[in-house]
CSV table of C-alpha atoms (C1' of nucleotides) in Angstrom, one decimal:
chain,number,residue,atom,x,y,z
A,1,UNK,CA,-33.3,-7.4,13.2
A,2,UNK,CA,-30.7,-5.2,14.9
A,3,UNK,CA,-28.0,-6.3,12.4
A,4,UNK,CA,-30.2,-5.1,9.5
A,5,UNK,CA,-30.8,-1.7,11.1
A,6,UNK,CA,-27.1,-1.3,11.8
A,7,UNK,CA,-26.5,-1.9,8.2
A,8,UNK,CA,-29.2,0.5,7.1
A,9,UNK,CA,-28.0,3.2,9.4
A,10,UNK,CA,-24.6,3.3,7.7
A,11,UNK,CA,-26.6,4.9,5.0
A,12,UNK,CA,-29.5,6.8,6.7
A,13,UNK,CA,-30.4,7.5,10.4
A,14,UNK,CA,-33.8,5.8,11.1
A,15,UNK,CA,-36.5,6.8,13.6
A,16,UNK,CA,-38.2,4.2,15.8
A,17,UNK,CA,-41.3,4.6,13.5
A,18,UNK,CA,-39.1,4.0,10.4
A,19,UNK,CA,-37.7,0.8,12.0
A,20,UNK,CA,-41.1,-0.5,13.0
A,21,UNK,CA,-42.4,0.1,9.5
A,22,UNK,CA,-39.4,-1.7,8.0
A,23,UNK,CA,-39.7,-4.6,10.5
A,24,UNK,CA,-43.2,-5.2,9.2
A,25,UNK,CA,-41.8,-6.0,5.8
A,26,UNK,CA,-39.2,-8.5,7.0
A,27,UNK,CA,-39.1,-12.1,7.9
A,28,UNK,CA,-36.3,-14.4,9.1
A,29,UNK,CA,-35.2,-17.4,7.0
A,30,UNK,CA,-32.7,-20.1,7.7
A,31,UNK,CA,-30.9,-21.4,4.6
A,32,UNK,CA,-28.8,-24.4,3.9
A,33,UNK,CA,-25.7,-24.8,1.7
A,34,UNK,CA,-26.5,-25.0,-2.0
A,35,UNK,CA,-30.1,-24.0,-1.5
A,36,UNK,CA,-31.6,-22.0,-4.3
A,37,UNK,CA,-33.6,-19.3,-2.6
A,38,UNK,CA,-34.8,-17.6,-5.8
A,39,UNK,CA,-35.0,-19.6,-9.0
A,40,UNK,CA,-34.6,-18.7,-12.6
A,41,UNK,CA,-37.7,-17.6,-14.4
A,42,UNK,CA,-39.6,-15.9,-11.6
A,43,UNK,CA,-40.0,-12.2,-10.9
A,44,UNK,CA,-38.4,-11.1,-7.7
A,45,UNK,CA,-40.0,-9.1,-5.0
A,46,UNK,CA,-37.6,-9.8,-2.2
A,47,UNK,CA,-34.1,-8.7,-1.2
A,48,UNK,CA,-32.2,-10.5,1.4
A,49,UNK,CA,-29.9,-9.3,4.1
A,50,UNK,CA,-27.4,-12.0,5.2
A,51,UNK,CA,-27.1,-12.1,9.0
A,52,UNK,CA,-24.7,-15.0,8.3
A,53,UNK,CA,-23.6,-17.2,5.4
A,54,UNK,CA,-22.6,-16.4,1.9
A,55,UNK,CA,-24.7,-16.2,-1.3
A,56,UNK,CA,-24.3,-15.6,-4.9
A,57,UNK,CA,-26.4,-14.7,-7.9
A,58,UNK,CA,-25.8,-16.6,-11.1
A,59,UNK,CA,-27.4,-17.6,-14.4
A,60,UNK,CA,-26.9,-19.9,-17.3
A,61,UNK,CA,-25.3,-18.4,-20.3
A,62,UNK,CA,-25.5,-21.0,-23.1
A,63,UNK,CA,-25.8,-23.7,-20.5
A,64,UNK,CA,-22.8,-22.6,-18.5
A,65,UNK,CA,-23.2,-21.5,-14.9
A,66,UNK,CA,-22.0,-18.0,-14.6
A,67,UNK,CA,-21.7,-16.1,-11.3
A,68,UNK,CA,-22.9,-12.5,-11.3
A,69,UNK,CA,-21.8,-11.6,-7.8
A,70,UNK,CA,-21.2,-12.7,-4.3
A,71,UNK,CA,-22.6,-11.4,-1.0
A,72,UNK,CA,-20.9,-12.1,2.3
A,73,UNK,CA,-22.5,-11.9,5.8
A,74,UNK,CA,-23.6,-8.3,6.6
A,75,UNK,CA,-24.5,-7.5,3.1
A,76,UNK,CA,-27.5,-7.6,0.8
A,77,UNK,CA,-28.2,-10.0,-2.0
A,78,UNK,CA,-30.9,-9.5,-4.6
A,79,UNK,CA,-32.0,-9.8,-8.1
A,80,UNK,CA,-31.9,-6.1,-8.5
A,81,UNK,CA,-32.9,-5.9,-12.2
A,82,UNK,CA,-36.0,-8.0,-11.6
A,83,UNK,CA,-37.0,-5.9,-8.6
A,84,UNK,CA,-36.5,-2.6,-10.4
A,85,UNK,CA,-38.1,-3.7,-13.7
A,86,UNK,CA,-40.7,-6.1,-12.2
A,87,UNK,CA,-39.8,-8.5,-15.0
A,88,UNK,CA,-39.0,-12.2,-14.7
A,89,UNK,CA,-35.4,-12.8,-14.1
A,90,UNK,CA,-33.0,-15.3,-15.9
A,91,UNK,CA,-30.9,-15.2,-12.7
A,92,UNK,CA,-31.1,-17.1,-9.5
A,93,UNK,CA,-29.8,-16.7,-5.9
A,94,UNK,CA,-28.0,-19.6,-4.3
A,95,UNK,CA,-26.6,-20.1,-0.8
A,96,UNK,CA,-22.9,-21.0,-0.8
A,97,UNK,CA,-22.5,-21.1,3.0
A,98,UNK,CA,-25.4,-21.9,5.3
A,99,UNK,CA,-26.7,-19.0,7.4
A,100,UNK,CA,-29.7,-16.9,8.4
A,101,UNK,CA,-31.3,-14.2,6.2
A,102,UNK,CA,-33.7,-11.4,6.7
A,103,UNK,CA,-36.0,-11.4,3.8
A,104,UNK,CA,-37.4,-7.9,2.9
A,105,UNK,CA,-40.7,-7.9,1.0
A,106,UNK,CA,-40.0,-5.1,-1.5
A,107,UNK,CA,-43.7,-4.8,-2.6
A,108,UNK,CA,-44.4,-3.7,1.0
A,109,UNK,CA,-41.2,-1.8,1.3
A,110,UNK,CA,-41.8,0.4,-1.7
A,111,UNK,CA,-45.3,1.2,-0.4
A,112,UNK,CA,-43.6,2.8,2.6
A,113,UNK,CA,-42.0,5.5,0.5
A,114,UNK,CA,-44.9,7.8,0.4
A,115,UNK,CA,-45.4,7.7,4.1
A,116,UNK,CA,-41.8,7.5,5.2
A,117,UNK,CA,-39.6,9.7,3.1
A,118,UNK,CA,-36.6,8.7,5.2
A,119,UNK,CA,-37.1,5.1,4.0
A,120,UNK,CA,-37.2,6.3,0.4
A,121,UNK,CA,-34.0,8.2,1.1
A,122,UNK,CA,-32.4,5.1,2.7
A,123,UNK,CA,-33.2,3.1,-0.4
A,124,UNK,CA,-31.7,5.8,-2.6
A,125,UNK,CA,-28.5,5.8,-0.7
A,126,UNK,CA,-28.1,2.1,-0.8
A,127,UNK,CA,-28.7,2.3,-4.5
A,128,UNK,CA,-26.0,5.0,-4.8
A,129,UNK,CA,-23.6,2.8,-2.9
A,130,UNK,CA,-24.4,-0.2,-5.2
A,131,UNK,CA,-23.9,2.1,-8.2
A,132,UNK,CA,-20.4,3.0,-7.0
A,133,UNK,CA,-19.6,-0.6,-6.4
A,134,UNK,CA,-20.7,-1.7,-9.8
A,135,UNK,CA,-18.7,1.1,-11.5
A,136,UNK,CA,-15.6,-0.1,-9.8
A,137,UNK,CA,-16.3,-3.6,-11.0
A,138,UNK,CA,-16.9,-2.4,-14.5
A,139,UNK,CA,-13.5,-0.6,-14.6
A,140,UNK,CA,-11.8,-3.7,-13.3
A,141,UNK,CA,-13.3,-5.7,-16.2
A,142,UNK,CA,-12.7,-3.1,-18.8
A,143,UNK,CA,-9.1,-2.2,-18.0
A,144,UNK,CA,-7.5,-4.9,-15.9
A,145,UNK,CA,-6.2,-8.3,-17.0
A,146,UNK,CA,-7.6,-11.5,-15.6
A,147,UNK,CA,-4.5,-11.8,-13.4
A,148,UNK,CA,-4.9,-8.3,-12.1
A,149,UNK,CA,-8.5,-9.0,-11.3
A,150,UNK,CA,-7.6,-12.2,-9.4
A,151,UNK,CA,-4.9,-10.4,-7.4
A,152,UNK,CA,-7.4,-7.7,-6.5
A,153,UNK,CA,-9.9,-10.3,-5.3
A,154,UNK,CA,-7.2,-11.8,-3.1
A,155,UNK,CA,-7.7,-8.8,-0.9
A,156,UNK,CA,-11.0,-10.3,0.1
A,157,UNK,CA,-9.6,-13.4,1.8
A,158,UNK,CA,-12.9,-14.5,3.2
A,159,UNK,CA,-14.3,-14.8,-0.3
A,160,UNK,CA,-11.3,-16.6,-1.7
A,161,UNK,CA,-11.3,-19.0,1.2
A,162,UNK,CA,-14.9,-19.9,1.4
A,163,UNK,CA,-16.1,-19.8,-2.2
A,164,UNK,CA,-15.4,-22.6,-4.6
A,165,UNK,CA,-13.0,-21.5,-7.4
A,166,UNK,CA,-15.4,-22.7,-10.0
A,167,UNK,CA,-17.8,-19.9,-9.0
A,168,UNK,CA,-15.0,-17.3,-8.7
A,169,UNK,CA,-13.7,-17.9,-12.3
A,170,UNK,CA,-16.9,-16.8,-14.0
A,171,UNK,CA,-17.2,-13.9,-11.6
A,172,UNK,CA,-13.8,-12.8,-12.9
A,173,UNK,CA,-15.0,-13.3,-16.5
A,174,UNK,CA,-12.7,-16.2,-17.2
A,175,UNK,CA,-12.8,-20.0,-17.3
A,176,UNK,CA,-11.9,-22.2,-14.4
A,177,UNK,CA,-8.9,-23.6,-16.2
A,178,UNK,CA,-7.6,-20.1,-16.8
A,179,UNK,CA,-8.1,-19.2,-13.2
A,180,UNK,CA,-6.2,-22.3,-12.1
A,181,UNK,CA,-3.3,-21.4,-14.4
A,182,UNK,CA,-3.3,-17.8,-13.1
A,183,UNK,CA,-3.2,-19.1,-9.6
A,184,UNK,CA,-0.3,-21.4,-10.4
A,185,UNK,CA,1.9,-18.7,-11.9
A,186,UNK,CA,0.9,-16.1,-9.3
A,187,UNK,CA,1.5,-18.2,-6.3
A,188,UNK,CA,4.8,-19.5,-7.5
A,189,UNK,CA,6.0,-16.0,-8.2
A,190,UNK,CA,4.7,-14.8,-4.8
A,191,UNK,CA,6.8,-17.6,-3.2
A,192,UNK,CA,9.9,-16.4,-5.0
A,193,UNK,CA,9.5,-12.9,-3.4
A,194,UNK,CA,9.4,-14.2,0.1
B,1,UNK,CA,-35.4,23.7,-20.9
B,2,UNK,CA,-38.4,21.7,-22.3
B,3,UNK,CA,-36.1,19.0,-23.6
B,4,UNK,CA,-34.8,18.4,-20.1
B,5,UNK,CA,-38.2,18.2,-18.6
B,6,UNK,CA,-39.3,15.8,-21.2
B,7,UNK,CA,-36.3,13.6,-20.4
B,8,UNK,CA,-37.1,13.9,-16.6
B,9,UNK,CA,-40.8,13.1,-17.1
B,10,UNK,CA,-39.9,9.7,-18.6
B,11,UNK,CA,-38.9,8.9,-15.0
B,12,UNK,CA,-41.3,11.0,-12.9
B,13,UNK,CA,-44.2,13.3,-13.5
B,14,UNK,CA,-43.3,16.9,-12.4
B,15,UNK,CA,-45.5,19.7,-11.2
B,16,UNK,CA,-45.0,23.3,-12.3
B,17,UNK,CA,-43.4,24.1,-8.9
B,18,UNK,CA,-41.0,21.2,-9.3
B,19,UNK,CA,-40.0,22.4,-12.7
B,20,UNK,CA,-39.5,26.0,-11.5
B,21,UNK,CA,-37.3,24.7,-8.7
B,22,UNK,CA,-35.3,22.6,-11.1
B,23,UNK,CA,-34.9,25.4,-13.6
B,24,UNK,CA,-33.3,27.5,-10.9
B,25,UNK,CA,-30.5,25.0,-10.7
B,26,UNK,CA,-29.8,25.0,-14.5
B,27,UNK,CA,-27.9,27.0,-17.0
B,28,UNK,CA,-27.4,26.7,-20.7
B,29,UNK,CA,-23.9,26.2,-22.1
B,30,UNK,CA,-22.7,26.0,-25.7
B,31,UNK,CA,-19.8,23.6,-26.2
B,32,UNK,CA,-17.3,23.1,-29.0
B,33,UNK,CA,-15.8,19.9,-30.4
B,34,UNK,CA,-13.0,18.5,-28.2
B,35,UNK,CA,-13.7,20.9,-25.4
B,36,UNK,CA,-13.0,19.6,-21.9
B,37,UNK,CA,-15.9,20.7,-19.9
B,38,UNK,CA,-14.8,19.0,-16.7
B,39,UNK,CA,-11.1,18.4,-16.1
B,40,UNK,CA,-9.2,15.7,-14.3
B,41,UNK,CA,-8.5,16.4,-10.6
B,42,UNK,CA,-11.5,18.5,-9.7
B,43,UNK,CA,-14.5,17.4,-7.7
B,44,UNK,CA,-17.7,17.6,-9.7
B,45,UNK,CA,-20.9,19.3,-8.7
B,46,UNK,CA,-22.5,19.4,-12.1
B,47,UNK,CA,-24.3,17.0,-14.4
B,48,UNK,CA,-25.0,17.9,-18.0
B,49,UNK,CA,-28.0,17.2,-20.2
B,50,UNK,CA,-27.1,17.2,-23.8
B,51,UNK,CA,-29.7,19.1,-25.9
B,52,UNK,CA,-27.4,18.3,-28.8
B,53,UNK,CA,-23.9,17.0,-29.4
B,54,UNK,CA,-22.0,14.0,-28.1
B,55,UNK,CA,-19.8,13.7,-25.0
B,56,UNK,CA,-17.7,11.1,-23.3
B,57,UNK,CA,-16.1,10.6,-19.9
B,58,UNK,CA,-12.5,9.4,-19.9
B,59,UNK,CA,-9.4,9.1,-17.9
B,60,UNK,CA,-5.8,8.2,-18.1
B,61,UNK,CA,-4.8,4.7,-17.1
B,62,UNK,CA,-1.0,4.6,-17.0
B,63,UNK,CA,-0.9,7.4,-19.5
B,64,UNK,CA,-3.3,5.9,-21.9
B,65,UNK,CA,-6.6,7.7,-22.7
B,66,UNK,CA,-9.5,5.4,-21.8
B,67,UNK,CA,-13.1,6.1,-22.5
B,68,UNK,CA,-15.5,5.2,-19.7
B,69,UNK,CA,-18.7,6.0,-21.5
B,70,UNK,CA,-20.5,8.0,-24.2
B,71,UNK,CA,-23.6,10.2,-24.0
B,72,UNK,CA,-25.6,11.1,-27.1
B,73,UNK,CA,-28.0,14.0,-27.5
B,74,UNK,CA,-31.0,13.6,-25.2
B,75,UNK,CA,-29.0,12.0,-22.4
B,76,UNK,CA,-27.1,13.0,-19.4
B,77,UNK,CA,-23.3,13.0,-18.9
B,78,UNK,CA,-21.7,13.3,-15.5
B,79,UNK,CA,-18.8,12.2,-13.3
B,80,UNK,CA,-21.2,10.3,-11.1
B,81,UNK,CA,-18.7,8.9,-8.7
B,82,UNK,CA,-17.3,12.3,-7.9
B,83,UNK,CA,-20.8,13.8,-7.4
B,84,UNK,CA,-21.9,11.0,-5.2
B,85,UNK,CA,-18.8,10.8,-3.1
B,86,UNK,CA,-17.9,14.5,-3.2
B,87,UNK,CA,-14.3,13.5,-3.9
B,88,UNK,CA,-12.0,14.8,-6.6
B,89,UNK,CA,-12.2,12.8,-9.8
B,90,UNK,CA,-9.5,11.3,-12.0
B,91,UNK,CA,-12.0,11.4,-14.8
B,92,UNK,CA,-12.8,14.2,-17.3
B,93,UNK,CA,-15.7,15.0,-19.6
B,94,UNK,CA,-15.0,15.9,-23.2
B,95,UNK,CA,-17.2,17.0,-26.0
B,96,UNK,CA,-17.0,14.8,-29.1
B,97,UNK,CA,-19.5,16.7,-31.2
B,98,UNK,CA,-20.4,20.3,-30.6
B,99,UNK,CA,-23.8,21.1,-29.2
B,100,UNK,CA,-25.7,22.7,-26.4
B,101,UNK,CA,-25.9,21.5,-22.8
B,102,UNK,CA,-28.0,22.2,-19.8
B,103,UNK,CA,-25.8,22.2,-16.8
B,104,UNK,CA,-27.5,21.2,-13.5
B,105,UNK,CA,-25.9,22.5,-10.3
B,106,UNK,CA,-26.1,19.4,-8.1
B,107,UNK,CA,-25.3,21.3,-4.9
B,108,UNK,CA,-28.5,23.2,-5.4
B,109,UNK,CA,-30.4,20.3,-6.9
B,110,UNK,CA,-29.7,18.1,-3.8
B,111,UNK,CA,-30.9,20.9,-1.6
B,112,UNK,CA,-34.3,20.6,-3.2
B,113,UNK,CA,-34.8,17.1,-1.9
B,114,UNK,CA,-36.2,18.1,1.5
B,115,UNK,CA,-38.7,20.5,0.0
B,116,UNK,CA,-39.6,18.6,-3.2
B,117,UNK,CA,-39.9,14.9,-2.5
B,118,UNK,CA,-40.9,14.4,-6.1
B,119,UNK,CA,-37.5,15.7,-7.2
B,120,UNK,CA,-35.7,13.3,-4.9
B,121,UNK,CA,-37.9,10.5,-6.4
B,122,UNK,CA,-37.0,11.7,-9.9
B,123,UNK,CA,-33.3,11.4,-9.0
B,124,UNK,CA,-33.7,8.0,-7.5
B,125,UNK,CA,-35.4,6.8,-10.7
B,126,UNK,CA,-32.7,8.1,-12.9
B,127,UNK,CA,-30.2,6.4,-10.6
B,128,UNK,CA,-32.2,3.1,-11.0
B,129,UNK,CA,-32.1,3.4,-14.7
B,130,UNK,CA,-28.4,4.1,-14.7
B,131,UNK,CA,-27.9,1.1,-12.5
B,132,UNK,CA,-29.7,-1.1,-14.9
B,133,UNK,CA,-27.7,0.3,-17.8
B,134,UNK,CA,-24.4,-0.3,-16.1
B,135,UNK,CA,-25.3,-3.9,-15.1
B,136,UNK,CA,-25.9,-4.7,-18.8
B,137,UNK,CA,-22.6,-3.2,-19.7
B,138,UNK,CA,-21.0,-5.3,-16.9
B,139,UNK,CA,-22.5,-8.5,-18.3
B,140,UNK,CA,-21.3,-7.6,-21.7
B,141,UNK,CA,-17.7,-7.2,-20.5
B,142,UNK,CA,-17.8,-10.2,-18.2
B,143,UNK,CA,-19.3,-12.7,-20.6
B,144,UNK,CA,-19.0,-11.5,-24.2
B,145,UNK,CA,-15.9,-11.5,-26.5
B,146,UNK,CA,-14.6,-8.3,-27.9
B,147,UNK,CA,-16.1,-9.2,-31.2
B,148,UNK,CA,-19.5,-9.7,-29.7
B,149,UNK,CA,-19.3,-6.4,-27.9
B,150,UNK,CA,-18.4,-4.6,-31.1
B,151,UNK,CA,-21.3,-6.2,-32.9
B,152,UNK,CA,-23.7,-5.2,-30.1
B,153,UNK,CA,-22.4,-1.7,-30.4
B,154,UNK,CA,-23.1,-1.6,-34.1
B,155,UNK,CA,-26.8,-1.5,-33.1
B,156,UNK,CA,-26.1,2.0,-32.1
B,157,UNK,CA,-25.3,3.4,-35.6
B,158,UNK,CA,-25.2,7.0,-34.5
B,159,UNK,CA,-22.4,6.2,-32.0
B,160,UNK,CA,-20.4,4.2,-34.5
B,161,UNK,CA,-20.7,6.8,-37.2
B,162,UNK,CA,-20.0,9.9,-35.1
B,163,UNK,CA,-17.4,8.7,-32.6
B,164,UNK,CA,-13.8,8.1,-33.5
B,165,UNK,CA,-12.8,4.5,-33.3
B,166,UNK,CA,-9.9,5.3,-31.0
B,167,UNK,CA,-12.4,6.3,-28.3
B,168,UNK,CA,-14.7,3.3,-29.0
B,169,UNK,CA,-11.8,0.8,-28.6
B,170,UNK,CA,-11.1,1.6,-25.0
B,171,UNK,CA,-14.8,1.7,-24.3
B,172,UNK,CA,-15.0,-1.9,-25.4
B,173,UNK,CA,-12.0,-2.7,-23.3
B,174,UNK,CA,-9.6,-3.5,-26.1
B,175,UNK,CA,-6.9,-1.7,-28.1
B,176,UNK,CA,-7.5,0.3,-31.2
B,177,UNK,CA,-5.5,-2.2,-33.2
B,178,UNK,CA,-7.6,-5.0,-32.0
B,179,UNK,CA,-10.8,-3.2,-32.8
B,180,UNK,CA,-9.5,-2.5,-36.3
B,181,UNK,CA,-8.8,-6.2,-36.8
B,182,UNK,CA,-12.2,-7.2,-35.5
B,183,UNK,CA,-13.8,-4.7,-37.9
B,184,UNK,CA,-11.8,-6.2,-40.8
B,185,UNK,CA,-12.9,-9.7,-40.2
B,186,UNK,CA,-16.5,-8.8,-39.2
B,187,UNK,CA,-17.2,-6.6,-42.2
B,188,UNK,CA,-15.7,-9.0,-44.7
B,189,UNK,CA,-17.8,-11.8,-43.2
B,190,UNK,CA,-20.9,-9.6,-43.3
B,191,UNK,CA,-20.3,-9.0,-47.0
B,192,UNK,CA,-20.1,-12.7,-47.7
B,193,UNK,CA,-23.6,-13.1,-46.2
B,194,UNK,CA,-25.2,-10.5,-48.4
C,1,DC,C1',-14.9,-46.3,6.0
C,2,DT,C1',-15.4,-46.6,1.3
C,3,DA,C1',-17.0,-45.5,-3.1
C,4,DT,C1',-18.6,-42.1,-5.8
C,5,DT,C1',-18.9,-37.6,-7.1
C,6,DC,C1',-17.3,-33.1,-7.5
C,7,DC,C1',-13.4,-29.8,-7.5
C,8,DT,C1',-9.0,-28.3,-9.0
C,9,DT,C1',-4.9,-28.7,-11.5
C,10,DT,C1',-2.1,-29.8,-15.4
C,11,DA,C1',-1.0,-30.4,-20.2
C,12,DA,C1',-1.3,-29.5,-25.2
C,13,DC,C1',-2.9,-27.0,-28.7
C,14,DA,C1',-6.1,-23.4,-30.8
C,15,DA,C1',-7.9,-18.8,-30.9
C,16,DA,C1',-8.0,-14.1,-29.4
C,17,DT,C1',-5.9,-10.1,-28.0
C,18,DG,C1',-1.8,-7.1,-27.1
C,19,DA,C1',2.5,-4.6,-28.6
C,20,DT,C1',5.2,-2.4,-31.9
C,21,DA,C1',6.1,-0.6,-36.3
C,22,DA,C1',4.9,0.9,-40.7
C,23,DA,C1',1.6,2.1,-44.4
C,24,DT,C1',-2.5,4.2,-45.8
C,25,DA,C1',-6.5,7.2,-45.2
C,26,DA,C1',-8.8,11.1,-43.5
C,27,DT,C1',-9.0,15.6,-41.4
C,28,DA,C1',-7.9,20.2,-40.0
C,29,DG,C1',-5.4,24.4,-40.4
C,30,DA,C1',-2.6,27.7,-43.0
D,1,DT,C1',-5.6,23.6,-52.1
D,2,DC,C1',-1.6,22.0,-49.8
D,3,DT,C1',0.6,20.5,-45.9
D,4,DA,C1',0.9,18.7,-41.5
D,5,DT,C1',-1.3,16.2,-38.3
D,6,DT,C1',-4.3,12.7,-36.7
D,7,DA,C1',-6.9,8.4,-37.4
D,8,DT,C1',-7.2,3.9,-39.1
D,9,DT,C1',-5.6,-0.2,-41.0
D,10,DT,C1',-2.3,-3.9,-41.8
D,11,DA,C1',1.5,-6.9,-40.6
D,12,DT,C1',4.3,-9.5,-37.5
D,13,DC,C1',5.3,-11.6,-33.4
D,14,DA,C1',4.5,-12.2,-28.2
D,15,DT,C1',1.3,-13.1,-24.6
D,16,DT,C1',-3.0,-14.3,-22.8
D,17,DT,C1',-7.0,-16.8,-22.6
D,18,DG,C1',-10.0,-20.6,-24.3
D,19,DT,C1',-10.9,-25.6,-25.2
D,20,DT,C1',-10.5,-30.3,-24.5
D,21,DA,C1',-8.9,-34.1,-22.1
D,22,DA,C1',-7.0,-36.4,-18.3
D,23,DA,C1',-5.3,-37.0,-13.7
D,24,DG,C1',-5.0,-36.1,-8.8
D,25,DG,C1',-7.4,-34.3,-4.5
D,26,DA,C1',-11.1,-33.2,-1.7
D,27,DA,C1',-15.7,-33.7,-0.1
D,28,DT,C1',-19.8,-36.2,0.6
D,29,DA,C1',-23.4,-39.8,1.0
D,30,DG,C1',-24.5,-44.2,2.1
DNA sequence: CTATTCCTTTAACAAATGATAAATAATAGA
DNA sequence: TCTATTATTTATCATTTGTTAAAGGAATAG
């Protein structure tokens, strides 16, 4: 549970009482590669902190598997829209690399807000950070070419190395064939430089 | 000020004390067409509620004017990243259609959070709603063609009618010429149907 | 270890979008 | 109203990305 608190305290200092209350909403879960931990069609009431492993959210757009985003160890993965709207979700969460999760029951977690204002504040600050992340991603999609987006993603070596390219393509908003072509030209050019 | 409170109470019921505290952070501002109410380079501490008029946020990407988003009357416009990070912003806010704004001093507003938990909750809920909006926009950019994005925007007749197309093009992530071409093919096809 | 399946790349052609320039339309200011 | 400016459309060609098909490589189950 320490890993989760360390993560949380990047956003908000927590008292012992806060931590105890949070701990009561959590459970540990081991997950295997390719496991679907939340399936399409259900409403979500859980967010997951990845102690280890890699996960993605995805959905089917006209039958095609499309990755919404990835989460690496030390981060949170969730079907945020479903949790915030309490509606069924067309999205799913899948494990890409096996690991261990902390599952946070958000029904319980939200109930803590009236008693523990610090926890409400923590949630707000995580939301703020997610908001900033998503704005950056929006800008990347709105104003950068597919090649630029791929090159930017190369910064995140762990992701590129551990996640199948077929998942990365749709995350970048392009087809897998197009990604393969971009990689071919990019890497041959990169070789010329060295 | 009533318009602002009506807007806020879509998210969170407010007491009279809450409203008084909020009112003390607000001021009214009349704005003219094309006026830049927040300029590139400054850090923002203000968000604006549009009683009337239309605004946009934009910035220059390699010298080219790029629209980040639009706000119609009854909504909020802000340089959210700058407010949340307290850093100088490369973005600006411009008035597209003259109107009247309520400017909320966020330095003062944030200070209310410790005393008025309801106001902190209000802010969180607005943030949640913005988060959901931005996710939808992200999906639109990630998985829909420029034509599909334009057609979706047609739903918002007010925006299409009142906002110059040159601003809409970059909002859709395409050039103005490309938008013009899409309009030409789309509207001639639409005519065939009727 | 082998066979099968899945992943990635490559190729060829089609479709969409970008870039530039020029023409037309609309708007704003004198 | 007239003129100058700005906005939008159109045309042409270049570039990027999509689509489909096929081939080669890598991973996995039995």
